[in-house]
Amino acid sequence: MQRDVRVGCQTFTWEMLGNAWRGGPDDLLDAIAAGGYAGIEITDTMIGHYAGRPSAFGEALATRGLDLVAFAIGSDSGFTEPSMVEADLEDVARAITFAGAFPGALVSIGSATVMSPGDRAAKFATAADFYNRAAALGQAAGVGVAVHPSSHHNTLLFDRADYDRLFALLDDSVGWVPDTGHMLRGHPDMLDTLGHYQARIRYLHLKDVDASGKWAMLGAGVCDTPHVIDIVTAAPHFNGWLVLEEESDEAASDAAVAVRRNRETMRGLGY
């Protein structure tokens, strides 16, 4: 194990519960700290009353011994609608300002997604232009910006060919947050893809799926987690964070218990 590797938790495990989740950001921080994590990646949806208040959020993190790994944002545009690019960039600028208050924190931007009919190549071009401009805003502020692809319905970034197509259009400054669960649902050659685009990796989302692509608890599916970690931790721009995110039925039943179990799984691997 590398000494500088730290384990964080992503808040989508609670966000996916929708109206069934009645808590707020402080409840998330409490559960993640109690689960034994060192850091948190929080989304714009779950930031709650800390939105626009990085100092207050920093105090809340410090009292629980947590660091901010990244501030993650999405958009109803799927980042593929030309008419919404400027508004999306304004959201990115706000996220950069927030993340910039936390040394080393990144802004993670969600997967390009098809939201309306139209030429697929044009949607790739719009998304790439957006990501490149977002990364330029980050560079100017000293904040890294990275893309987090997914495997959900209508994503532009499902299989290796999609990754190849988008990454060919992106500036070197645009980072990547690979997600093992999403990749396994579209990449029979996941390890090869991770190695091929290793230089883009900033940090990692660790999830697991079974052979059919259904979400599974970490270690209960087909992900070769030790091999993935070897590739990611050797990436030249890896920042030291392995972020666990759980979307399985177990998490839907009790998110706090599920993320605690995942942390125990990582300890069993030496992290």
Short mmCIF file of C-alpha atoms in Angstrom, two decimals:
data_model
loop_
_atom_site.label_atom_id
_atom_site.label_comp_id
_atom_site.label_asym_id
_atom_site.label_seq_id
_atom_site.Cartn_x
_atom_site.Cartn_y
_atom_site.Cartn_z
CA MET A 1 0.00 0.00 0.00
CA GLN A 2 1.23 3.49 -0.80
CA ARG A 3 1.38 5.69 2.29
CA ASP A 4 -0.25 8.66 0.59
CA VAL A 5 -3.40 6.76 -0.47
CA ARG A 6 -6.52 7.89 1.38
CA VAL A 7 -10.08 6.63 1.24
CA GLY A 8 -13.07 8.94 0.75
CA CYS A 9 -16.81 8.52 0.33
CA GLN A 10 -19.15 9.92 -2.32
CA THR A 11 -22.55 11.23 -1.23
CA PHE A 12 -24.51 9.87 -4.21
CA THR A 13 -25.13 6.76 -2.11
CA TRP A 14 -27.68 8.91 -0.26
CA GLU A 15 -28.67 11.10 -3.19
CA MET A 16 -29.93 8.10 -5.15
CA LEU A 17 -32.52 7.50 -2.40
CA GLY A 18 -34.46 10.54 -3.60
CA ASN A 19 -37.35 11.54 -1.37
CA ALA A 20 -36.65 8.57 0.88
CA TRP A 21 -33.64 10.49 2.22
CA ARG A 22 -34.79 13.07 4.76
CA GLY A 23 -31.43 14.13 6.14
CA GLY A 24 -29.10 17.01 5.38
CA PRO A 25 -25.39 17.54 4.75
CA ASP A 26 -24.44 17.33 8.41
CA ASP A 27 -26.03 13.88 8.60
CA LEU A 28 -23.91 12.85 5.63
CA LEU A 29 -20.75 14.13 7.28
CA ASP A 30 -21.60 12.30 10.50
CA ALA A 31 -22.24 9.00 8.70
CA ILE A 32 -19.10 9.25 6.58
CA ALA A 33 -16.89 10.13 9.54
CA ALA A 34 -18.42 7.32 11.60
CA GLY A 35 -17.75 4.95 8.70
CA GLY A 36 -14.02 5.57 9.05
CA TYR A 37 -13.42 7.68 5.95
CA ALA A 38 -10.81 10.42 5.62
CA GLY A 39 -12.64 12.52 3.05
CA ILE A 40 -15.84 13.27 1.22
CA GLU A 41 -16.88 14.02 -2.33
CA ILE A 42 -20.15 15.91 -2.15
CA THR A 43 -22.52 16.86 -4.96
CA ASP A 44 -24.21 20.16 -5.68
CA THR A 45 -27.51 18.42 -4.93
CA MET A 46 -26.45 17.34 -1.43
CA ILE A 47 -24.48 20.39 -0.28
CA GLY A 48 -27.67 21.87 1.17
CA HIS A 49 -27.30 24.88 3.46
CA TYR A 50 -23.54 24.94 2.88
CA ALA A 51 -24.00 26.05 -0.76
CA GLY A 52 -21.89 29.15 -1.30
CA ARG A 53 -20.51 28.86 2.26
CA PRO A 54 -17.16 27.10 1.94
CA SER A 55 -15.83 28.47 5.24
CA ALA A 56 -18.77 27.04 7.17
CA PHE A 57 -18.44 23.75 5.33
CA GLY A 58 -14.73 23.68 6.11
CA GLU A 59 -15.49 24.06 9.80
CA ALA A 60 -18.03 21.23 9.61
CA LEU A 61 -15.46 19.00 7.92
CA ALA A 62 -12.73 19.87 10.40
CA THR A 63 -14.84 19.00 13.43
CA ARG A 64 -15.26 15.52 11.96
CA GLY A 65 -11.70 15.04 10.76
CA LEU A 66 -12.68 15.03 7.08
CA ASP A 67 -11.16 16.62 3.98
CA LEU A 68 -12.97 17.65 0.82
CA VAL A 69 -11.89 15.47 -2.09
CA ALA A 70 -14.07 17.06 -4.74
CA PHE A 71 -17.21 19.06 -5.38
CA ALA A 72 -19.29 17.25 -8.02
CA ILE A 73 -21.79 18.93 -10.30
CA GLY A 74 -24.32 17.87 -12.92
CA SER A 75 -26.79 19.64 -15.18
CA ASP A 76 -30.18 19.10 -16.78
CA SER A 77 -28.42 19.93 -20.05
CA GLY A 78 -26.33 16.76 -19.94
CA PHE A 79 -23.57 19.16 -21.05
CA THR A 80 -24.65 18.51 -24.65
CA GLU A 81 -27.11 21.37 -25.22
CA PRO A 82 -25.41 24.36 -26.91
CA SER A 83 -28.01 26.79 -25.58
CA MET A 84 -27.09 25.90 -21.99
CA VAL A 85 -23.30 25.88 -22.19
CA GLU A 86 -22.88 29.41 -20.81
CA ALA A 87 -25.21 28.73 -17.88
CA ASP A 88 -23.38 25.48 -17.18
CA LEU A 89 -20.06 27.32 -17.18
CA GLU A 90 -21.46 29.75 -14.62
CA ASP A 91 -22.24 26.74 -12.42
CA VAL A 92 -18.70 25.49 -12.96
CA ALA A 93 -17.30 28.85 -11.92
CA ARG A 94 -19.28 28.74 -8.68
CA ALA A 95 -18.11 25.19 -8.03
CA ILE A 96 -14.51 26.22 -8.66
CA THR A 97 -14.84 29.08 -6.18
CA PHE A 98 -16.21 26.67 -3.58
CA ALA A 99 -13.62 23.94 -4.17
CA GLY A 100 -10.85 26.51 -4.29
CA ALA A 101 -11.28 27.11 -0.58
CA PHE A 102 -10.01 23.56 0.07
CA PRO A 103 -6.40 22.83 -0.92
CA GLY A 104 -6.22 20.04 -3.45
CA ALA A 105 -9.98 19.68 -3.92
CA LEU A 106 -11.19 19.20 -7.50
CA VAL A 107 -14.39 19.90 -9.37
CA SER A 108 -15.87 16.72 -10.82
CA ILE A 109 -18.28 17.18 -13.73
CA GLY A 110 -20.84 14.54 -14.63
CA SER A 111 -21.13 12.50 -17.78
CA ALA A 112 -22.13 14.00 -21.11
CA THR A 113 -25.67 12.77 -21.74
CA VAL A 114 -28.11 12.92 -24.64
CA MET A 115 -31.05 15.08 -23.58
CA SER A 116 -32.69 15.82 -26.94
CA PRO A 117 -32.77 14.52 -30.52
CA GLY A 118 -29.90 15.48 -32.75
CA ASP A 119 -26.64 14.48 -34.35
CA ARG A 120 -24.49 12.43 -31.98
CA ALA A 121 -21.23 13.85 -33.29
CA ALA A 122 -22.49 17.36 -32.58
CA LYS A 123 -23.29 16.37 -29.00
CA PHE A 124 -19.76 15.05 -28.50
CA ALA A 125 -18.42 18.34 -29.88
CA THR A 126 -20.59 20.42 -27.54
CA ALA A 127 -19.60 18.35 -24.53
CA ALA A 128 -15.90 18.52 -25.38
CA ASP A 129 -16.03 22.29 -25.86
CA PHE A 130 -17.77 22.62 -22.49
CA TYR A 131 -15.30 20.38 -20.65
CA ASN A 132 -12.33 22.18 -22.20
CA ARG A 133 -13.67 25.60 -21.22
CA ALA A 134 -14.49 24.35 -17.73
CA ALA A 135 -10.94 23.06 -17.29
CA ALA A 136 -9.56 26.41 -18.47
CA LEU A 137 -11.61 28.16 -15.77
CA GLY A 138 -10.18 25.74 -13.25
CA GLN A 139 -6.61 26.28 -14.41
CA ALA A 140 -7.01 30.03 -14.02
CA ALA A 141 -8.12 29.52 -10.42
CA GLY A 142 -5.67 26.74 -9.59
CA VAL A 143 -8.42 24.11 -9.26
CA GLY A 144 -8.38 20.83 -11.14
CA VAL A 145 -11.42 19.86 -13.22
CA ALA A 146 -12.19 16.27 -14.14
CA VAL A 147 -14.86 14.35 -16.05
CA HIS A 148 -16.80 11.55 -14.36
CA PRO A 149 -18.39 9.37 -17.07
CA SER A 150 -21.29 7.03 -16.30
CA SER A 151 -23.20 4.09 -17.74
CA HIS A 152 -26.70 5.42 -17.12
CA HIS A 153 -29.43 5.81 -19.71
CA ASN A 154 -28.51 8.00 -22.70
CA THR A 155 -24.95 8.64 -21.55
CA LEU A 156 -22.57 9.55 -24.35
CA LEU A 157 -19.79 7.74 -22.49
CA PHE A 158 -20.67 4.10 -22.12
CA ASP A 159 -18.10 1.94 -23.88
CA ARG A 160 -14.47 2.24 -24.93
CA ALA A 161 -15.32 3.70 -28.32
CA ASP A 162 -17.22 6.53 -26.60
CA TYR A 163 -14.29 7.27 -24.31
CA ASP A 164 -11.92 7.28 -27.27
CA ARG A 165 -14.16 9.67 -29.14
CA LEU A 166 -14.50 12.18 -26.30
CA PHE A 167 -10.95 12.03 -25.00
CA ALA A 168 -9.60 12.70 -28.49
CA LEU A 169 -11.41 16.06 -28.32
CA LEU A 170 -10.29 17.05 -24.83
CA ASP A 171 -7.35 19.20 -23.84
CA ASP A 172 -4.70 17.55 -21.67
CA SER A 173 -5.83 19.77 -18.78
CA VAL A 174 -9.16 17.92 -18.52
CA GLY A 175 -8.83 15.21 -15.91
CA TRP A 176 -10.73 11.96 -15.54
CA VAL A 177 -12.38 10.29 -12.58
CA PRO A 178 -12.77 6.68 -13.71
CA ASP A 179 -15.57 4.75 -12.03
CA THR A 180 -15.07 0.99 -11.91
CA GLY A 181 -18.77 0.19 -11.65
CA HIS A 182 -19.76 2.29 -14.63
CA MET A 183 -16.79 1.10 -16.65
CA LEU A 184 -17.50 -2.57 -16.02
CA ARG A 185 -21.01 -2.08 -17.41
CA GLY A 186 -19.59 -0.95 -20.75
CA HIS A 187 -15.93 -1.97 -20.89
CA PRO A 188 -14.97 -5.62 -21.12
CA ASP A 189 -11.47 -4.17 -21.47
CA MET A 190 -11.67 -1.92 -18.39
CA LEU A 191 -8.09 -2.50 -17.27
CA ASP A 192 -6.78 -1.73 -20.75
CA THR A 193 -8.84 1.47 -20.85
CA LEU A 194 -7.51 2.54 -17.46
CA GLY A 195 -3.96 1.93 -18.61
CA HIS A 196 -4.42 3.64 -21.97
CA TYR A 197 -5.79 6.83 -20.40
CA GLN A 198 -3.78 6.61 -17.20
CA ALA A 199 -2.34 10.10 -17.66
CA ARG A 200 -5.82 11.65 -17.35
CA ILE A 201 -6.63 10.00 -14.02
CA ARG A 202 -6.92 12.35 -11.04
CA TYR A 203 -8.63 10.07 -8.51
CA LEU A 204 -10.82 6.97 -8.57
CA HIS A 205 -14.44 6.00 -7.88
CA LEU A 206 -14.57 2.40 -6.67
CA LYS A 207 -17.81 0.48 -7.19
CA ASP A 208 -18.65 -3.09 -8.06
CA VAL A 209 -21.12 -4.97 -10.25
CA ASP A 210 -21.97 -8.62 -10.80
CA ALA A 211 -21.47 -10.42 -14.10
CA SER A 212 -24.81 -9.12 -15.38
CA GLY A 213 -23.92 -5.50 -14.64
CA LYS A 214 -26.12 -5.17 -11.55
CA TRP A 215 -24.67 -3.08 -8.74
CA ALA A 216 -23.00 -5.12 -6.01
CA MET A 217 -21.29 -4.31 -2.75
CA LEU A 218 -17.57 -3.66 -3.12
CA GLY A 219 -15.76 -6.99 -3.25
CA ALA A 220 -18.94 -8.97 -3.99
CA GLY A 221 -18.81 -8.47 -7.76
CA VAL A 222 -16.40 -8.87 -10.64
CA CYS A 223 -14.15 -5.83 -10.10
CA ASP A 224 -10.47 -6.72 -9.77
CA THR A 225 -10.01 -4.00 -7.18
CA PRO A 226 -6.32 -4.63 -6.34
CA HIS A 227 -5.36 -4.51 -10.04
CA VAL A 228 -7.37 -1.33 -10.59
CA ILE A 229 -5.70 0.33 -7.61
CA ASP A 230 -2.26 -0.63 -8.91
CA ILE A 231 -2.98 1.11 -12.23
CA VAL A 232 -4.54 4.20 -10.67
CA THR A 233 -1.95 4.78 -7.96
CA ALA A 234 0.77 4.66 -10.63
CA ALA A 235 -0.94 7.38 -12.68
CA PRO A 236 1.25 10.49 -12.97
CA HIS A 237 -1.48 12.88 -11.80
CA PHE A 238 -3.18 10.65 -9.22
CA ASN A 239 -3.91 12.80 -6.16
CA GLY A 240 -4.02 10.00 -3.60
CA TRP A 241 -7.78 9.55 -3.19
CA LEU A 242 -9.77 6.36 -3.63
CA VAL A 243 -13.43 7.34 -3.34
CA LEU A 244 -16.03 4.68 -2.57
CA GLU A 245 -19.55 5.09 -3.94
CA GLU A 246 -22.27 2.50 -3.37
CA GLU A 247 -25.44 2.06 -5.46
CA SER A 248 -26.44 -1.52 -4.60
CA ASP A 249 -29.67 -2.75 -3.04
CA GLU A 250 -27.84 -2.89 0.29
CA ALA A 251 -27.16 0.83 0.09
CA ALA A 252 -30.79 1.53 -0.76
CA SER A 253 -31.75 -0.37 2.38
CA ASP A 254 -29.27 1.38 4.72
CA ALA A 255 -26.73 3.71 3.16
CA ALA A 256 -24.70 4.29 6.33
CA VAL A 257 -24.30 0.56 6.97
CA ALA A 258 -23.34 -0.07 3.33
CA VAL A 259 -20.60 2.57 3.23
CA ARG A 260 -19.23 1.32 6.55
CA ARG A 261 -19.03 -2.21 5.13
CA ASN A 262 -17.21 -0.91 2.07
CA ARG A 263 -14.68 0.85 4.28
CA GLU A 264 -14.07 -2.44 6.09
CA THR A 265 -13.57 -4.15 2.71
CA MET A 266 -10.88 -1.59 1.85
CA ARG A 267 -9.15 -2.16 5.17
CA GLY A 268 -9.04 -5.84 4.28
CA LEU A 269 -7.12 -4.84 1.16
CA GLY A 270 -4.69 -2.80 3.22
CA TYR A 271 -6.17 0.70 2.74
#
